[in-house]
Coordinates of C-alpha atoms in Angstrom, one line a residue:
X179 CA -4.1 -23.5 23.6
X180 CA -6.5 -22.9 21.4
X181 CA -9.4 -25.7 20.8
X182 CA -7.4 -27.6 23.0
X183 CA -4.1 -27.7 21.0
X184 CA -0.9 -26.0 22.2
X185 CA 0.0 -23.4 19.3
X186 CA 3.6 -25.3 18.3
X187 CA 1.0 -28.0 17.5
X188 CA -1.3 -25.5 15.1
X189 CA 2.1 -24.1 14.0
X190 CA 3.3 -27.3 12.9
X191 CA 0.2 -28.6 10.8
X192 CA -0.1 -24.9 9.1
X193 CA 3.7 -25.4 7.7
X194 CA 4.4 -28.5 6.3
X195 CA 7.7 -27.1 4.7
X196 CA 9.6 -24.5 3.9
X197 CA 12.2 -23.8 1.3
X198 CA 15.0 -22.3 3.7
X199 CA 12.4 -21.7 6.4
X200 CA 14.3 -18.7 7.2
X201 CA 11.2 -16.5 8.4
X202 CA 10.2 -19.1 11.3
X203 CA 6.5 -18.6 13.2
X204 CA 7.0 -18.1 17.4
X205 CA 2.7 -17.1 17.1
X206 CA -0.8 -17.9 15.8
X207 CA -3.7 -15.8 16.8
X208 CA -6.8 -18.0 15.8
X209 CA -9.0 -15.8 13.8
X210 CA -11.7 -15.3 11.4
X211 CA -11.3 -12.9 8.4
X212 CA -12.7 -12.9 4.8
X213 CA -10.3 -13.4 1.8
X214 CA -11.1 -9.4 0.5
X215 CA -10.3 -7.9 3.8
X216 CA -7.6 -5.2 3.6
X217 CA -4.3 -5.5 5.7
X218 CA -1.6 -3.4 6.5
X219 CA 1.7 -3.9 8.8
X220 CA 4.1 -0.7 10.0
X221 CA 6.2 0.0 12.6
X222 CA 5.2 -3.4 15.0
X223 CA 1.6 -3.4 14.3
X224 CA -0.8 -5.7 11.6
X225 CA -4.2 -4.0 10.8
X226 CA -6.9 -5.7 9.8
X227 CA -9.9 -3.9 7.8
X228 CA -12.9 -6.7 7.4
X229 CA -15.6 -4.8 5.7
X230 CA -15.9 -2.5 9.1
X231 CA -14.6 -4.3 11.4
X232 CA -10.6 -3.0 12.5
X233 CA -8.6 -5.2 14.2
X234 CA -4.8 -4.3 15.4
X235 CA -2.7 -6.5 16.6
X236 CA 1.2 -5.8 18.1
X237 CA 4.0 -8.0 16.6
X238 CA 3.4 -10.6 20.4
X239 CA -0.2 -11.4 18.7
X240 CA -1.7 -9.1 21.6
X241 CA -4.7 -7.1 20.5
X242 CA -4.5 -3.6 20.9
X243 CA -7.6 -2.1 19.0
X244 CA -10.7 -4.2 18.3
X245 CA -13.5 -1.9 17.1
X246 CA -17.0 -2.0 14.1
X247 CA -16.7 1.3 12.6
X248 CA -19.4 3.5 12.3
X249 CA -18.4 4.1 8.2
X250 CA -20.8 3.6 5.8
X251 CA -17.6 2.0 3.1
X252 CA -14.4 1.8 5.3
X253 CA -11.4 2.2 3.3
X254 CA -6.9 1.6 4.7
X255 CA -3.8 2.9 3.5
X256 CA -0.4 2.3 5.4
X257 CA 2.8 4.3 5.1
X258 CA 6.5 3.6 7.3
X259 CA 5.0 4.8 10.8
X260 CA 1.2 5.4 10.7
X261 CA -2.3 4.4 9.3
X262 CA -5.3 6.0 7.9
X263 CA -8.8 4.8 7.7
X264 CA -11.4 6.5 6.4
X265 CA -14.9 6.4 5.3
X266 CA -15.4 6.7 1.2
X267 CA -19.3 8.6 1.5
X268 CA -18.7 10.7 4.2
X269 CA -14.8 12.0 4.3
X270 CA -14.2 11.1 8.0
X271 CA -11.0 9.5 9.0
X272 CA -8.8 8.1 11.6
X273 CA -4.9 8.3 11.6
X274 CA -3.4 5.6 14.6
X275 CA 0.2 5.3 15.0
X276 CA 2.3 1.7 17.5
X277 CA -1.7 0.6 17.2
X278 CA -3.7 4.3 19.2
X279 CA -5.5 6.7 17.2
X280 CA -3.6 9.7 17.5
X281 CA -6.6 12.1 14.7
X282 CA -9.7 12.0 13.8
X283 CA -11.2 14.3 11.1
X284 CA -13.2 15.2 8.0
X285 CA -12.5 16.6 4.9
X286 CA -16.4 17.2 4.4
X287 CA -16.5 16.1 1.1
X288 CA -17.0 12.3 -0.9
X289 CA -13.3 10.6 -0.3
X290 CA -12.4 9.0 -3.8
X291 CA -9.3 7.8 -2.7
X292 CA -6.6 8.2 -0.1
X293 CA -3.1 6.8 0.4
X294 CA -1.1 7.6 3.7
X295 CA 2.6 8.1 2.6
X296 CA 5.8 7.0 4.0
X297 CA 6.5 10.2 5.6
X298 CA 3.2 10.3 7.5
X299 CA 1.8 12.7 5.1
X300 CA -2.0 11.7 3.6
X301 CA -3.2 12.6 0.3
X302 CA -7.0 12.4 -0.4
X303 CA -8.6 12.5 -3.6
X304 CA -12.2 13.9 -3.5
X305 CA -15.4 14.3 -4.9
X306 CA -15.8 17.8 -7.2
X307 CA -18.1 20.4 -6.6
X308 CA -18.9 24.1 -6.8
X309 CA -18.0 23.6 -10.4
X310 CA -14.9 21.3 -9.8
X311 CA -14.6 18.4 -11.4
X312 CA -12.3 17.3 -8.5
X313 CA -9.7 18.5 -6.1
X314 CA -6.7 16.3 -4.2
X315 CA -6.2 17.6 -0.9
X316 CA -2.7 17.2 1.2
X317 CA -2.3 16.4 5.4
X318 CA 0.9 16.7 6.8
X319 CA 2.0 15.0 9.3
X320 CA 0.6 17.7 12.1
X321 CA -2.6 16.8 10.7
X322 CA -2.9 20.7 8.9
X323 CA -4.1 20.8 5.1
X324 CA -1.5 22.2 3.5
X325 CA -2.6 22.4 -0.2
X326 CA -5.8 22.0 -1.8
X327 CA -6.3 22.0 -5.7
X328 CA -9.4 22.6 -7.3
X329 CA -9.5 21.2 -10.9
X330 CA -12.4 22.2 -13.6
X331 CA -10.6 20.9 -16.6
X332 CA -9.9 17.0 -15.2
X333 CA -10.8 14.5 -13.2
X334 CA -7.8 14.3 -10.4
X335 CA -7.1 10.4 -10.0
X336 CA -4.3 9.9 -7.5
X337 CA -1.7 12.3 -5.8
X338 CA 1.5 11.7 -3.9
X339 CA 4.6 13.4 -1.9
X340 CA 7.8 12.6 -2.8
X341 CA 10.1 11.5 0.5
X342 CA 10.6 15.2 3.0
X343 CA 11.6 16.8 -1.2
X344 CA 8.2 18.9 -0.2
X345 CA 7.1 18.0 -3.2
X346 CA 3.5 17.0 -4.4
X347 CA 2.5 14.9 -7.0
X348 CA -1.1 15.1 -9.2
X349 CA -2.7 13.0 -11.6
X350 CA -5.2 13.3 -13.9
X351 CA -7.4 12.3 -16.7
X352 CA -8.9 15.0 -18.8
X353 CA -12.4 15.7 -19.1
X354 CA -13.0 16.6 -22.9
X355 CA -10.5 13.3 -23.2
X356 CA -10.1 10.9 -20.5
X357 CA -7.5 8.9 -22.1
X358 CA -5.1 12.1 -21.9
X359 CA -3.3 12.1 -18.5
X360 CA -1.9 15.2 -17.2
X361 CA 0.0 15.6 -13.7
X362 CA 1.4 19.0 -12.1
X363 CA 4.2 19.1 -9.6
X364 CA 3.6 21.2 -7.0
X365 CA 5.9 23.0 -3.8
X366 CA 4.2 23.0 -0.4
X367 CA 1.7 25.2 0.2
X368 CA 2.1 26.9 -3.2
X369 CA -0.8 26.5 -5.4
X370 CA 1.0 27.4 -8.9
X371 CA 2.8 24.6 -10.1
X372 CA 6.2 24.2 -10.5
X373 CA 6.5 21.5 -13.0
X374 CA 3.7 18.8 -15.4
X375 CA 3.6 17.3 -18.3
X376 CA 0.7 16.1 -20.1
X377 CA 0.4 12.7 -21.9
X378 CA -2.2 11.1 -24.9
X379 CA -2.9 8.2 -22.9
X380 CA -4.1 7.1 -19.4
X381 CA -1.3 7.1 -16.7
X382 CA -3.7 7.8 -13.3
X383 CA -1.7 6.4 -10.5
X384 CA 1.8 7.8 -9.3
X385 CA 3.6 7.4 -6.7
X386 CA 7.4 8.6 -5.3
X387 CA 10.3 7.1 -6.1
X388 CA 12.4 8.5 -3.6
X389 CA 12.5 12.6 -2.9
X390 CA 12.7 13.6 -6.9
X391 CA 11.4 11.8 -8.8
X392 CA 7.7 9.3 -9.1
X393 CA 6.4 6.5 -10.7
X394 CA 3.2 7.4 -13.2
X395 CA 1.2 4.1 -13.9
X396 CA -1.3 2.6 -16.6
X397 CA -2.4 -0.4 -17.8
X398 CA 0.1 -1.1 -19.7
X399 CA 3.0 1.5 -19.0
X400 CA 5.2 2.7 -15.9
X401 CA 6.8 6.2 -16.8
X402 CA 9.6 7.0 -14.3
X403 CA 9.7 11.3 -14.5
X404 CA 11.6 13.6 -12.6
X405 CA 10.7 16.9 -10.8
X406 CA 11.2 18.2 -13.8
X407 CA 9.3 16.3 -15.9
X408 CA 11.5 14.5 -18.0
X409 CA 11.7 10.8 -18.6
X410 CA 14.5 8.4 -16.5
X411 CA 13.2 5.2 -17.9
X412 CA 10.2 3.9 -19.0
X413 CA 8.5 0.1 -19.3
X414 CA 6.0 -1.2 -21.4
X415 CA 3.8 -4.2 -19.9
X416 CA 1.4 -6.7 -20.6
X417 CA -1.4 -5.8 -17.6
X418 CA 0.3 -3.6 -14.7
X419 CA -1.9 -5.2 -12.0
X420 CA -0.4 -4.6 -8.7
X421 CA 1.3 -1.3 -7.4
X422 CA 3.8 -1.2 -3.7
X423 CA 6.3 1.4 -2.4
X424 CA 8.6 1.3 -0.6
X425 CA 11.8 3.5 0.7
X426 CA 14.1 1.9 -1.7
X427 CA 11.8 2.1 -5.0
X428 CA 8.9 0.3 -6.1
X429 CA 7.1 -3.6 -6.6
X430 CA 4.9 -4.2 -9.2
X431 CA 3.1 -7.6 -11.1
X432 CA 2.8 -7.4 -14.4
X433 CA -0.3 -9.9 -15.2
X434 CA 0.5 -12.4 -17.8
X435 CA -1.5 -15.9 -18.8
X436 CA -1.5 -18.1 -16.2
X437 CA 1.1 -17.2 -14.8
X438 CA 2.2 -13.1 -13.3
X439 CA 5.4 -11.7 -13.7
X440 CA 6.8 -8.7 -10.9
X441 CA 9.7 -6.1 -11.1
X442 CA 11.4 -3.9 -8.9
X443 CA 12.3 -0.7 -9.8
X444 CA 14.7 1.6 -8.0
X445 CA 15.8 4.6 -7.4
X446 CA 17.7 5.9 -10.5
X447 CA 13.8 4.4 -12.8
X448 CA 15.7 1.0 -13.7
X449 CA 14.3 -2.4 -13.4
X450 CA 16.6 -3.8 -10.8
X451 CA 15.0 -7.4 -10.9
X452 CA 12.2 -9.5 -12.5
X453 CA 11.0 -12.5 -10.9
X454 CA 8.5 -15.2 -12.6
X455 CA 5.9 -16.1 -10.0
X456 CA 4.2 -19.2 -11.7
X457 CA 0.9 -18.1 -10.5
X458 CA -1.1 -15.8 -11.0
X459 CA -0.8 -13.4 -7.8
X460 CA -3.4 -12.2 -5.0
X461 CA -0.7 -9.4 -3.6
X462 CA 2.0 -7.8 -2.6
X463 CA 4.0 -5.9 0.2
X464 CA 7.2 -4.4 -0.3
X465 CA 8.9 -4.8 2.6
X466 CA 12.2 -3.5 4.5
X467 CA 14.2 -6.5 4.6
X468 CA 12.6 -8.6 1.6
X469 CA 9.5 -7.9 -1.1
X470 CA 6.8 -10.6 -0.8
X471 CA 3.9 -11.9 -2.6
X472 CA 1.0 -14.6 -1.7
X473 CA -1.6 -16.7 -3.8
X474 CA -3.8 -19.3 -2.6
X475 CA -3.0 -20.5 0.4
X476 CA 0.6 -19.6 -0.6
X477 CA 3.5 -17.3 0.8
X478 CA 6.6 -16.2 -1.0
X479 CA 9.2 -14.1 -0.1
X480 CA 12.1 -12.7 -2.1
X481 CA 15.3 -11.3 -1.7
X482 CA 17.2 -8.1 -3.2
X483 CA 17.9 -9.9 -6.4
X484 CA 14.7 -11.6 -6.5
X485 CA 15.5 -14.7 -5.9
X486 CA 12.9 -16.7 -3.4
X487 CA 14.9 -17.0 0.1
X488 CA 11.4 -18.6 1.9
X489 CA 8.2 -20.4 0.4
X490 CA 5.7 -21.8 2.9
X491 CA 2.6 -23.4 1.6
X492 CA -0.6 -24.9 3.2
X493 CA -2.1 -22.0 5.1
X494 CA -5.6 -21.7 4.3
X495 CA -6.7 -18.8 1.8
X496 CA -3.9 -15.9 2.7
X497 CA -5.4 -12.6 2.8
X498 CA -2.5 -10.4 2.9
X499 CA 1.1 -10.2 4.3
X500 CA 2.6 -7.4 6.2
X501 CA 5.4 -6.2 7.5
X502 CA 5.8 -5.2 11.5
X503 CA 10.1 -3.9 10.4
X504 CA 12.6 -5.6 12.7
X505 CA 13.0 -8.4 10.8
X506 CA 9.3 -10.1 11.6
X507 CA 6.1 -10.3 9.0
X508 CA 2.4 -11.1 9.8
X509 CA 0.5 -13.2 7.7
X510 CA -2.9 -12.9 7.7
X511 CA -5.0 -16.1 6.7
X512 CA -8.7 -17.0 6.9
X513 CA -9.0 -18.7 9.7
X514 CA -5.5 -17.3 11.3
X515 CA -2.9 -14.6 12.4
X516 CA 0.8 -16.2 11.5
X517 CA 4.1 -14.2 13.5
X518 CA 7.4 -14.8 12.1
X519 CA 10.4 -13.5 12.7
X520 CA 13.3 -13.1 10.0
X521 CA 16.7 -15.8 11.2

Protein backbone atom coordinates (compact mmCIF):
# COMPACT_ATOMS: atom_id res chain seq x y z
CA UNK A 1 0.00 0.00 0.00
CA UNK A 2 1.36 3.41 -1.06
CA UNK A 3 -0.21 6.61 0.27
CA UNK A 4 -3.31 4.67 1.26
CA UNK A 5 -3.81 3.01 -2.16
CA UNK A 6 -3.04 -0.56 -3.10
CA UNK A 7 -0.46 -1.29 -5.78
CA UNK A 8 -3.16 -2.93 -7.88
CA UNK A 9 -5.29 0.23 -7.77
CA UNK A 10 -2.31 2.46 -8.62
CA UNK A 11 -1.32 0.25 -11.54
CA UNK A 12 -4.88 0.44 -12.91
CA UNK A 13 -4.66 4.24 -12.74
CA UNK A 14 -1.24 4.40 -14.39
CA UNK A 15 -2.14 2.17 -17.34
CA UNK A 16 -5.24 3.40 -19.17
CA UNK A 17 -4.82 0.81 -21.92
CA UNK A 18 -2.43 -1.06 -24.19
CA UNK A 19 -2.31 -2.35 -27.76
CA UNK A 20 -2.08 -6.05 -26.96
CA UNK A 21 -1.03 -5.83 -23.33
CA UNK A 22 1.57 -8.59 -23.56
CA UNK A 23 3.67 -7.01 -20.81
CA UNK A 24 1.69 -7.20 -17.58
CA UNK A 25 2.60 -4.88 -14.69
CA UNK A 26 3.14 -6.87 -11.52
CA UNK A 27 4.91 -4.52 -9.09
CA UNK A 28 5.18 -0.79 -8.52
CA UNK A 29 7.62 1.18 -6.38
CA UNK A 30 7.12 4.84 -5.58
CA UNK A 31 10.23 6.83 -6.51
CA UNK A 32 11.33 10.39 -7.19
CA UNK A 33 13.58 10.40 -10.24
CA UNK A 34 14.60 13.27 -12.51
CA UNK A 35 13.86 12.97 -16.25
CA UNK A 36 17.61 13.03 -16.94
CA UNK A 37 18.47 10.05 -14.72
CA UNK A 38 20.53 7.25 -16.25
CA UNK A 39 18.76 3.87 -16.29
CA UNK A 40 20.21 0.46 -17.13
CA UNK A 41 19.26 -3.11 -16.36
CA UNK A 42 20.87 -6.53 -16.50
CA UNK A 43 20.54 -9.99 -15.05
CA UNK A 44 17.43 -9.30 -12.97
CA UNK A 45 18.36 -5.86 -11.60
CA UNK A 46 17.60 -2.25 -12.51
CA UNK A 47 20.19 0.45 -11.81
CA UNK A 48 19.15 4.11 -11.52
CA UNK A 49 21.78 6.83 -11.39
CA UNK A 50 20.18 10.20 -10.64
CA UNK A 51 22.96 12.79 -10.44
CA UNK A 52 25.17 11.11 -7.76
CA UNK A 53 22.41 8.96 -6.24
CA UNK A 54 22.71 5.29 -7.19
CA UNK A 55 19.80 2.94 -6.43
CA UNK A 56 19.53 -0.72 -7.37
CA UNK A 57 16.34 -2.82 -7.29
CA UNK A 58 15.87 -6.51 -7.96
CA UNK A 59 13.08 -7.76 -10.23
CA UNK A 60 10.73 -8.17 -7.25
CA UNK A 61 10.87 -4.44 -6.57
CA UNK A 62 13.09 -4.76 -3.49
CA UNK A 63 15.78 -2.16 -2.98
CA UNK A 64 19.17 -3.87 -3.06
CA UNK A 65 21.48 -0.85 -2.82
CA UNK A 66 21.18 2.88 -2.29
CA UNK A 67 23.93 5.42 -1.80
CA UNK A 68 24.99 8.96 -2.60
CA UNK A 69 28.32 8.48 -4.34
CA UNK A 70 31.30 10.60 -3.37
CA UNK A 71 31.89 11.36 -7.04
CA UNK A 72 32.28 14.70 -8.78
CA UNK A 73 30.51 13.65 -12.00
CA UNK A 74 28.96 10.18 -11.99
CA UNK A 75 28.16 8.12 -15.10
CA UNK A 76 26.91 4.56 -15.66
CA UNK A 77 27.11 1.90 -18.36
CA UNK A 78 25.55 -1.57 -18.35
CA UNK A 79 26.44 -4.78 -20.18
CA UNK A 80 24.75 -8.18 -20.15
CA UNK A 81 25.55 -9.12 -16.53
CA UNK A 82 27.61 -6.22 -15.15
CA UNK A 83 27.38 -2.47 -14.66
CA UNK A 84 30.13 0.11 -14.22
CA UNK A 85 29.63 3.41 -12.39
CA UNK A 86 32.50 5.86 -12.76
CA UNK A 87 33.62 9.36 -11.84
CA UNK A 88 34.81 11.27 -14.89
CA UNK A 89 37.15 13.83 -13.24
CA UNK A 90 38.87 11.50 -10.73
CA UNK A 91 38.97 8.19 -12.64
CA UNK A 92 37.38 6.20 -9.79
CA UNK A 93 34.96 3.40 -10.65
CA UNK A 94 32.79 0.64 -9.17
CA UNK A 95 31.70 -2.54 -10.95
CA UNK A 96 28.47 -4.26 -9.93
CA UNK A 97 27.11 -7.74 -10.59
CA UNK A 98 23.75 -9.09 -9.37
CA UNK A 99 23.19 -5.78 -7.58
CA UNK A 100 26.38 -5.99 -5.52
CA UNK A 101 29.74 -4.26 -5.86
CA UNK A 102 32.38 -6.77 -6.93
CA UNK A 103 35.26 -4.44 -7.87
CA UNK A 104 36.40 -0.91 -7.19
CA UNK A 105 39.40 0.94 -8.49
CA UNK A 106 40.76 3.94 -10.32
CA UNK A 107 42.48 4.51 -13.63
CA UNK A 108 44.15 7.57 -12.07
CA UNK A 109 43.26 9.63 -15.13
CA UNK A 110 40.33 11.75 -16.25
CA UNK A 111 37.77 9.41 -17.83
CA UNK A 112 36.22 10.95 -20.93
CA UNK A 113 33.99 7.91 -21.42
CA UNK A 114 33.65 4.27 -20.39
CA UNK A 115 31.46 1.46 -21.67
CA UNK A 116 30.73 -1.92 -20.12
CA UNK A 117 30.89 -4.57 -22.83
CA UNK A 118 28.46 -7.47 -23.11
CA UNK A 119 31.20 -9.93 -22.09
CA UNK A 120 32.07 -8.06 -18.87
CA UNK A 121 35.11 -6.19 -20.22
CA UNK A 122 35.34 -2.40 -19.86
CA UNK A 123 36.75 0.10 -22.35
CA UNK A 124 37.89 3.46 -20.97
CA UNK A 125 38.66 6.54 -23.05
CA UNK A 126 41.13 8.67 -21.08
CA UNK A 127 42.38 12.22 -21.25
CA UNK A 128 45.88 12.56 -22.67
CA UNK A 129 49.07 13.34 -20.79
CA UNK A 130 52.87 12.94 -21.16
CA UNK A 131 52.68 14.22 -24.74
CA UNK A 132 49.80 11.94 -25.79
CA UNK A 133 46.47 13.33 -27.01
CA UNK A 134 44.58 10.53 -25.31
CA UNK A 135 44.48 6.84 -24.38
CA UNK A 136 42.19 3.84 -24.49
CA UNK A 137 42.40 1.28 -21.67
CA UNK A 138 40.72 -2.14 -21.49
CA UNK A 139 39.90 -4.14 -18.36
CA UNK A 140 39.02 -7.82 -18.58
CA UNK A 141 36.28 -9.50 -16.53
CA UNK A 142 38.77 -10.03 -13.66
CA UNK A 143 39.30 -6.26 -13.39
CA UNK A 144 42.82 -6.59 -14.80
CA UNK A 145 44.22 -4.13 -17.34
CA UNK A 146 44.92 -6.06 -20.53
CA UNK A 147 45.70 -3.13 -22.81
CA UNK A 148 46.44 0.59 -22.88
CA UNK A 149 46.82 2.33 -26.21
CA UNK A 150 48.38 5.81 -26.17
CA UNK A 151 47.92 8.12 -29.16
CA UNK A 152 50.07 11.11 -30.09
CA UNK A 153 48.44 11.74 -33.48
CA UNK A 154 44.73 11.46 -32.68
CA UNK A 155 42.14 11.88 -29.96
CA UNK A 156 40.64 8.47 -29.13
CA UNK A 157 36.88 8.82 -28.82
CA UNK A 158 35.48 5.30 -28.37
CA UNK A 159 36.40 1.64 -28.27
CA UNK A 160 34.77 -1.78 -28.16
CA UNK A 161 35.53 -5.46 -27.64
CA UNK A 162 34.16 -7.79 -30.30
CA UNK A 163 32.44 -10.54 -28.37
CA UNK A 164 34.71 -13.37 -27.23
CA UNK A 165 37.10 -13.04 -30.18
CA UNK A 166 39.69 -11.04 -28.26
CA UNK A 167 39.61 -8.29 -30.89
CA UNK A 168 39.48 -4.65 -29.75
CA UNK A 169 38.58 -1.64 -31.93
CA UNK A 170 39.61 1.93 -31.04
CA UNK A 171 38.34 4.95 -32.99
CA UNK A 172 39.89 8.41 -32.90
CA UNK A 173 39.88 11.79 -34.63
CA UNK A 174 43.20 13.11 -35.92
CA UNK A 175 44.74 16.07 -34.16
CA UNK A 176 45.64 17.87 -37.39
CA UNK A 177 42.22 17.22 -38.94
CA UNK A 178 39.38 16.33 -36.58
CA UNK A 179 37.09 15.61 -39.54
CA UNK A 180 39.25 12.56 -40.30
CA UNK A 181 38.80 9.22 -38.47
CA UNK A 182 41.32 6.49 -37.75
CA UNK A 183 40.26 3.08 -36.41
CA UNK A 184 42.73 0.43 -35.20
CA UNK A 185 42.04 -3.25 -34.51
CA UNK A 186 44.09 -4.94 -31.79
CA UNK A 187 44.30 -8.38 -30.25
CA UNK A 188 44.35 -8.70 -26.48
CA UNK A 189 47.77 -8.01 -24.88
CA UNK A 190 49.13 -6.79 -28.24
CA UNK A 191 50.18 -3.16 -28.64
CA UNK A 192 50.57 -3.35 -32.42
CA UNK A 193 47.32 -3.16 -34.42
CA UNK A 194 46.55 -6.07 -36.73
CA UNK A 195 44.43 -3.86 -39.01
CA UNK A 196 43.39 -0.27 -39.40
CA UNK A 197 41.34 2.06 -41.56
CA UNK A 198 41.28 5.79 -42.25
CA UNK A 199 38.33 7.79 -43.49
CA UNK A 200 38.10 11.46 -44.48
CA UNK A 201 34.95 11.94 -42.44
CA UNK A 202 33.87 11.57 -38.82
CA UNK A 203 32.94 8.11 -37.47
CA UNK A 204 33.79 8.60 -33.79
CA UNK A 205 31.64 5.82 -32.28
CA UNK A 206 32.42 2.12 -32.62
CA UNK A 207 30.30 -0.74 -31.29
CA UNK A 208 30.69 -4.52 -31.67
CA UNK A 209 28.62 -6.55 -34.08
CA UNK A 210 29.19 -10.13 -33.05
CA UNK A 211 32.70 -11.54 -32.65
CA UNK A 212 34.34 -10.47 -35.90
CA UNK A 213 32.71 -7.23 -37.01
CA UNK A 214 31.97 -3.77 -35.67
CA UNK A 215 29.90 -0.70 -36.51
CA UNK A 216 31.47 2.72 -36.97
CA UNK A 217 29.00 5.58 -36.66
CA UNK A 218 29.03 9.28 -37.52
CA UNK A 219 26.25 11.81 -37.35
CA UNK A 220 24.87 10.86 -40.78
CA UNK A 221 26.54 7.57 -41.72
CA UNK A 222 26.95 4.04 -40.40
CA UNK A 223 29.51 1.58 -41.75
CA UNK A 224 29.95 -2.09 -40.82
CA UNK A 225 33.51 -3.45 -41.03
CA UNK A 226 35.04 -6.85 -40.46
CA UNK A 227 38.31 -7.11 -38.52
CA UNK A 228 40.37 -6.76 -41.71
CA UNK A 229 38.78 -3.39 -42.50
CA UNK A 230 36.54 -4.66 -45.30
CA UNK A 231 33.19 -2.88 -45.56
CA UNK A 232 30.24 -5.23 -45.03
CA UNK A 233 27.49 -2.63 -45.17
CA UNK A 234 26.98 1.13 -45.48
CA UNK A 235 24.00 3.28 -44.53
CA UNK A 236 23.34 7.00 -44.97
CA UNK A 237 20.92 8.67 -42.57
CA UNK A 238 19.53 12.07 -41.66
CA UNK A 239 20.93 12.34 -38.09
CA UNK A 240 21.90 9.31 -35.99
CA UNK A 241 21.09 10.18 -32.37
CA UNK A 242 20.82 6.90 -30.44
CA UNK A 243 22.59 3.55 -30.65
CA UNK A 244 22.34 0.43 -28.48
CA UNK A 245 23.89 -3.00 -28.90
CA UNK A 246 22.55 -6.46 -28.30
CA UNK A 247 24.02 -9.90 -28.85
CA UNK A 248 21.95 -10.17 -32.05
CA UNK A 249 22.78 -6.82 -33.62
CA UNK A 250 22.39 -3.10 -33.11
CA UNK A 251 19.40 -0.79 -32.55
CA UNK A 252 19.67 2.72 -34.00
CA UNK A 253 17.50 5.84 -34.15
CA UNK A 254 17.56 8.29 -37.04
CA UNK A 255 16.20 11.75 -36.23
CA UNK A 256 13.59 12.97 -38.67
CA UNK A 257 11.66 16.25 -38.62
CA UNK A 258 8.74 15.57 -36.31
CA UNK A 259 9.04 11.78 -36.37
CA UNK A 260 12.09 9.55 -35.78
CA UNK A 261 12.79 6.21 -37.44
CA UNK A 262 14.25 3.17 -35.70
CA UNK A 263 16.47 0.61 -37.47
CA UNK A 264 17.81 -2.79 -36.46
CA UNK A 265 21.11 -3.86 -38.03
CA UNK A 266 21.77 -7.60 -37.90
CA UNK A 267 25.05 -9.48 -37.52
CA UNK A 268 25.47 -9.58 -41.32
CA UNK A 269 25.58 -5.78 -41.41
CA UNK A 270 22.24 -5.41 -43.16
CA UNK A 271 19.13 -3.58 -41.95
CA UNK A 272 16.72 -6.31 -40.81
CA UNK A 273 13.81 -3.96 -40.10
CA UNK A 274 12.85 -0.35 -39.63
CA UNK A 275 9.99 1.35 -37.80
CA UNK A 276 8.65 4.90 -38.16
CA UNK A 277 7.97 6.02 -34.60
CA UNK A 278 5.63 8.87 -35.51
CA UNK A 279 7.15 11.04 -32.77
CA UNK A 280 10.49 12.17 -31.39
CA UNK A 281 12.19 9.33 -29.50
CA UNK A 282 13.72 10.05 -26.07
CA UNK A 283 15.50 6.71 -25.63
CA UNK A 284 15.88 3.13 -26.87
CA UNK A 285 16.65 -0.22 -25.25
CA UNK A 286 17.84 -3.25 -27.24
CA UNK A 287 16.48 -6.02 -25.05
CA UNK A 288 17.25 -9.73 -25.18
CA UNK A 289 13.73 -10.58 -26.33
CA UNK A 290 12.31 -7.32 -27.70
CA UNK A 291 13.28 -3.76 -28.57
CA UNK A 292 11.85 -0.79 -26.67
CA UNK A 293 11.65 2.96 -27.08
CA UNK A 294 10.04 5.74 -25.10
CA UNK A 295 8.89 9.28 -25.66
CA UNK A 296 7.35 11.53 -23.03
CA UNK A 297 4.64 9.50 -21.29
CA UNK A 298 4.69 6.67 -23.86
CA UNK A 299 6.51 3.33 -23.86
CA UNK A 300 6.53 1.04 -26.91
CA UNK A 301 7.68 -2.55 -27.45
CA UNK A 302 8.70 -3.89 -30.88
CA UNK A 303 9.13 -7.54 -31.87
CA UNK A 304 12.01 -8.98 -33.92
CA UNK A 305 10.29 -7.85 -37.13
CA UNK A 306 9.91 -4.25 -36.01
CA UNK A 307 6.17 -4.56 -35.36
CA UNK A 308 4.47 -2.93 -32.38
CA UNK A 309 3.31 -5.64 -29.99
CA UNK A 310 2.71 -3.47 -26.93
CA UNK A 311 2.16 0.24 -26.48
CA UNK A 312 1.46 1.84 -23.14
CA UNK A 313 0.78 5.48 -22.33
CA UNK A 314 -0.41 7.57 -19.43
CA UNK A 315 2.82 7.27 -17.42
CA UNK A 316 4.48 10.18 -15.76
CA UNK A 317 7.44 11.17 -17.91
CA UNK A 318 9.51 8.08 -18.71
CA UNK A 319 13.17 8.36 -17.71
CA UNK A 320 14.16 4.95 -19.07
CA UNK A 321 13.32 1.30 -19.71
CA UNK A 322 15.54 -1.49 -18.37
CA UNK A 323 15.53 -5.04 -19.72
CA UNK A 324 16.04 -7.34 -16.71
CA UNK A 325 16.13 -10.64 -18.61
CA UNK A 326 13.77 -13.61 -18.16
CA UNK A 327 10.97 -11.70 -19.91
CA UNK A 328 10.92 -8.86 -17.37
CA UNK A 329 11.38 -5.13 -17.85
CA UNK A 330 11.25 -2.09 -15.59
CA UNK A 331 9.79 1.23 -16.74
CA UNK A 332 11.30 4.08 -14.72
CA UNK A 333 9.25 7.27 -14.56
CA UNK A 334 9.72 10.46 -12.60
CA UNK A 335 7.37 9.16 -9.89
CA UNK A 336 7.21 5.38 -10.12
CA UNK A 337 9.20 2.29 -10.98
CA UNK A 338 6.86 -0.21 -12.65
CA UNK A 339 7.90 -3.83 -13.22
CA UNK A 340 6.36 -5.81 -16.10
CA UNK A 341 6.48 -9.44 -17.12
CA UNK A 342 6.03 -10.88 -20.60
CA UNK A 343 3.03 -13.14 -21.12
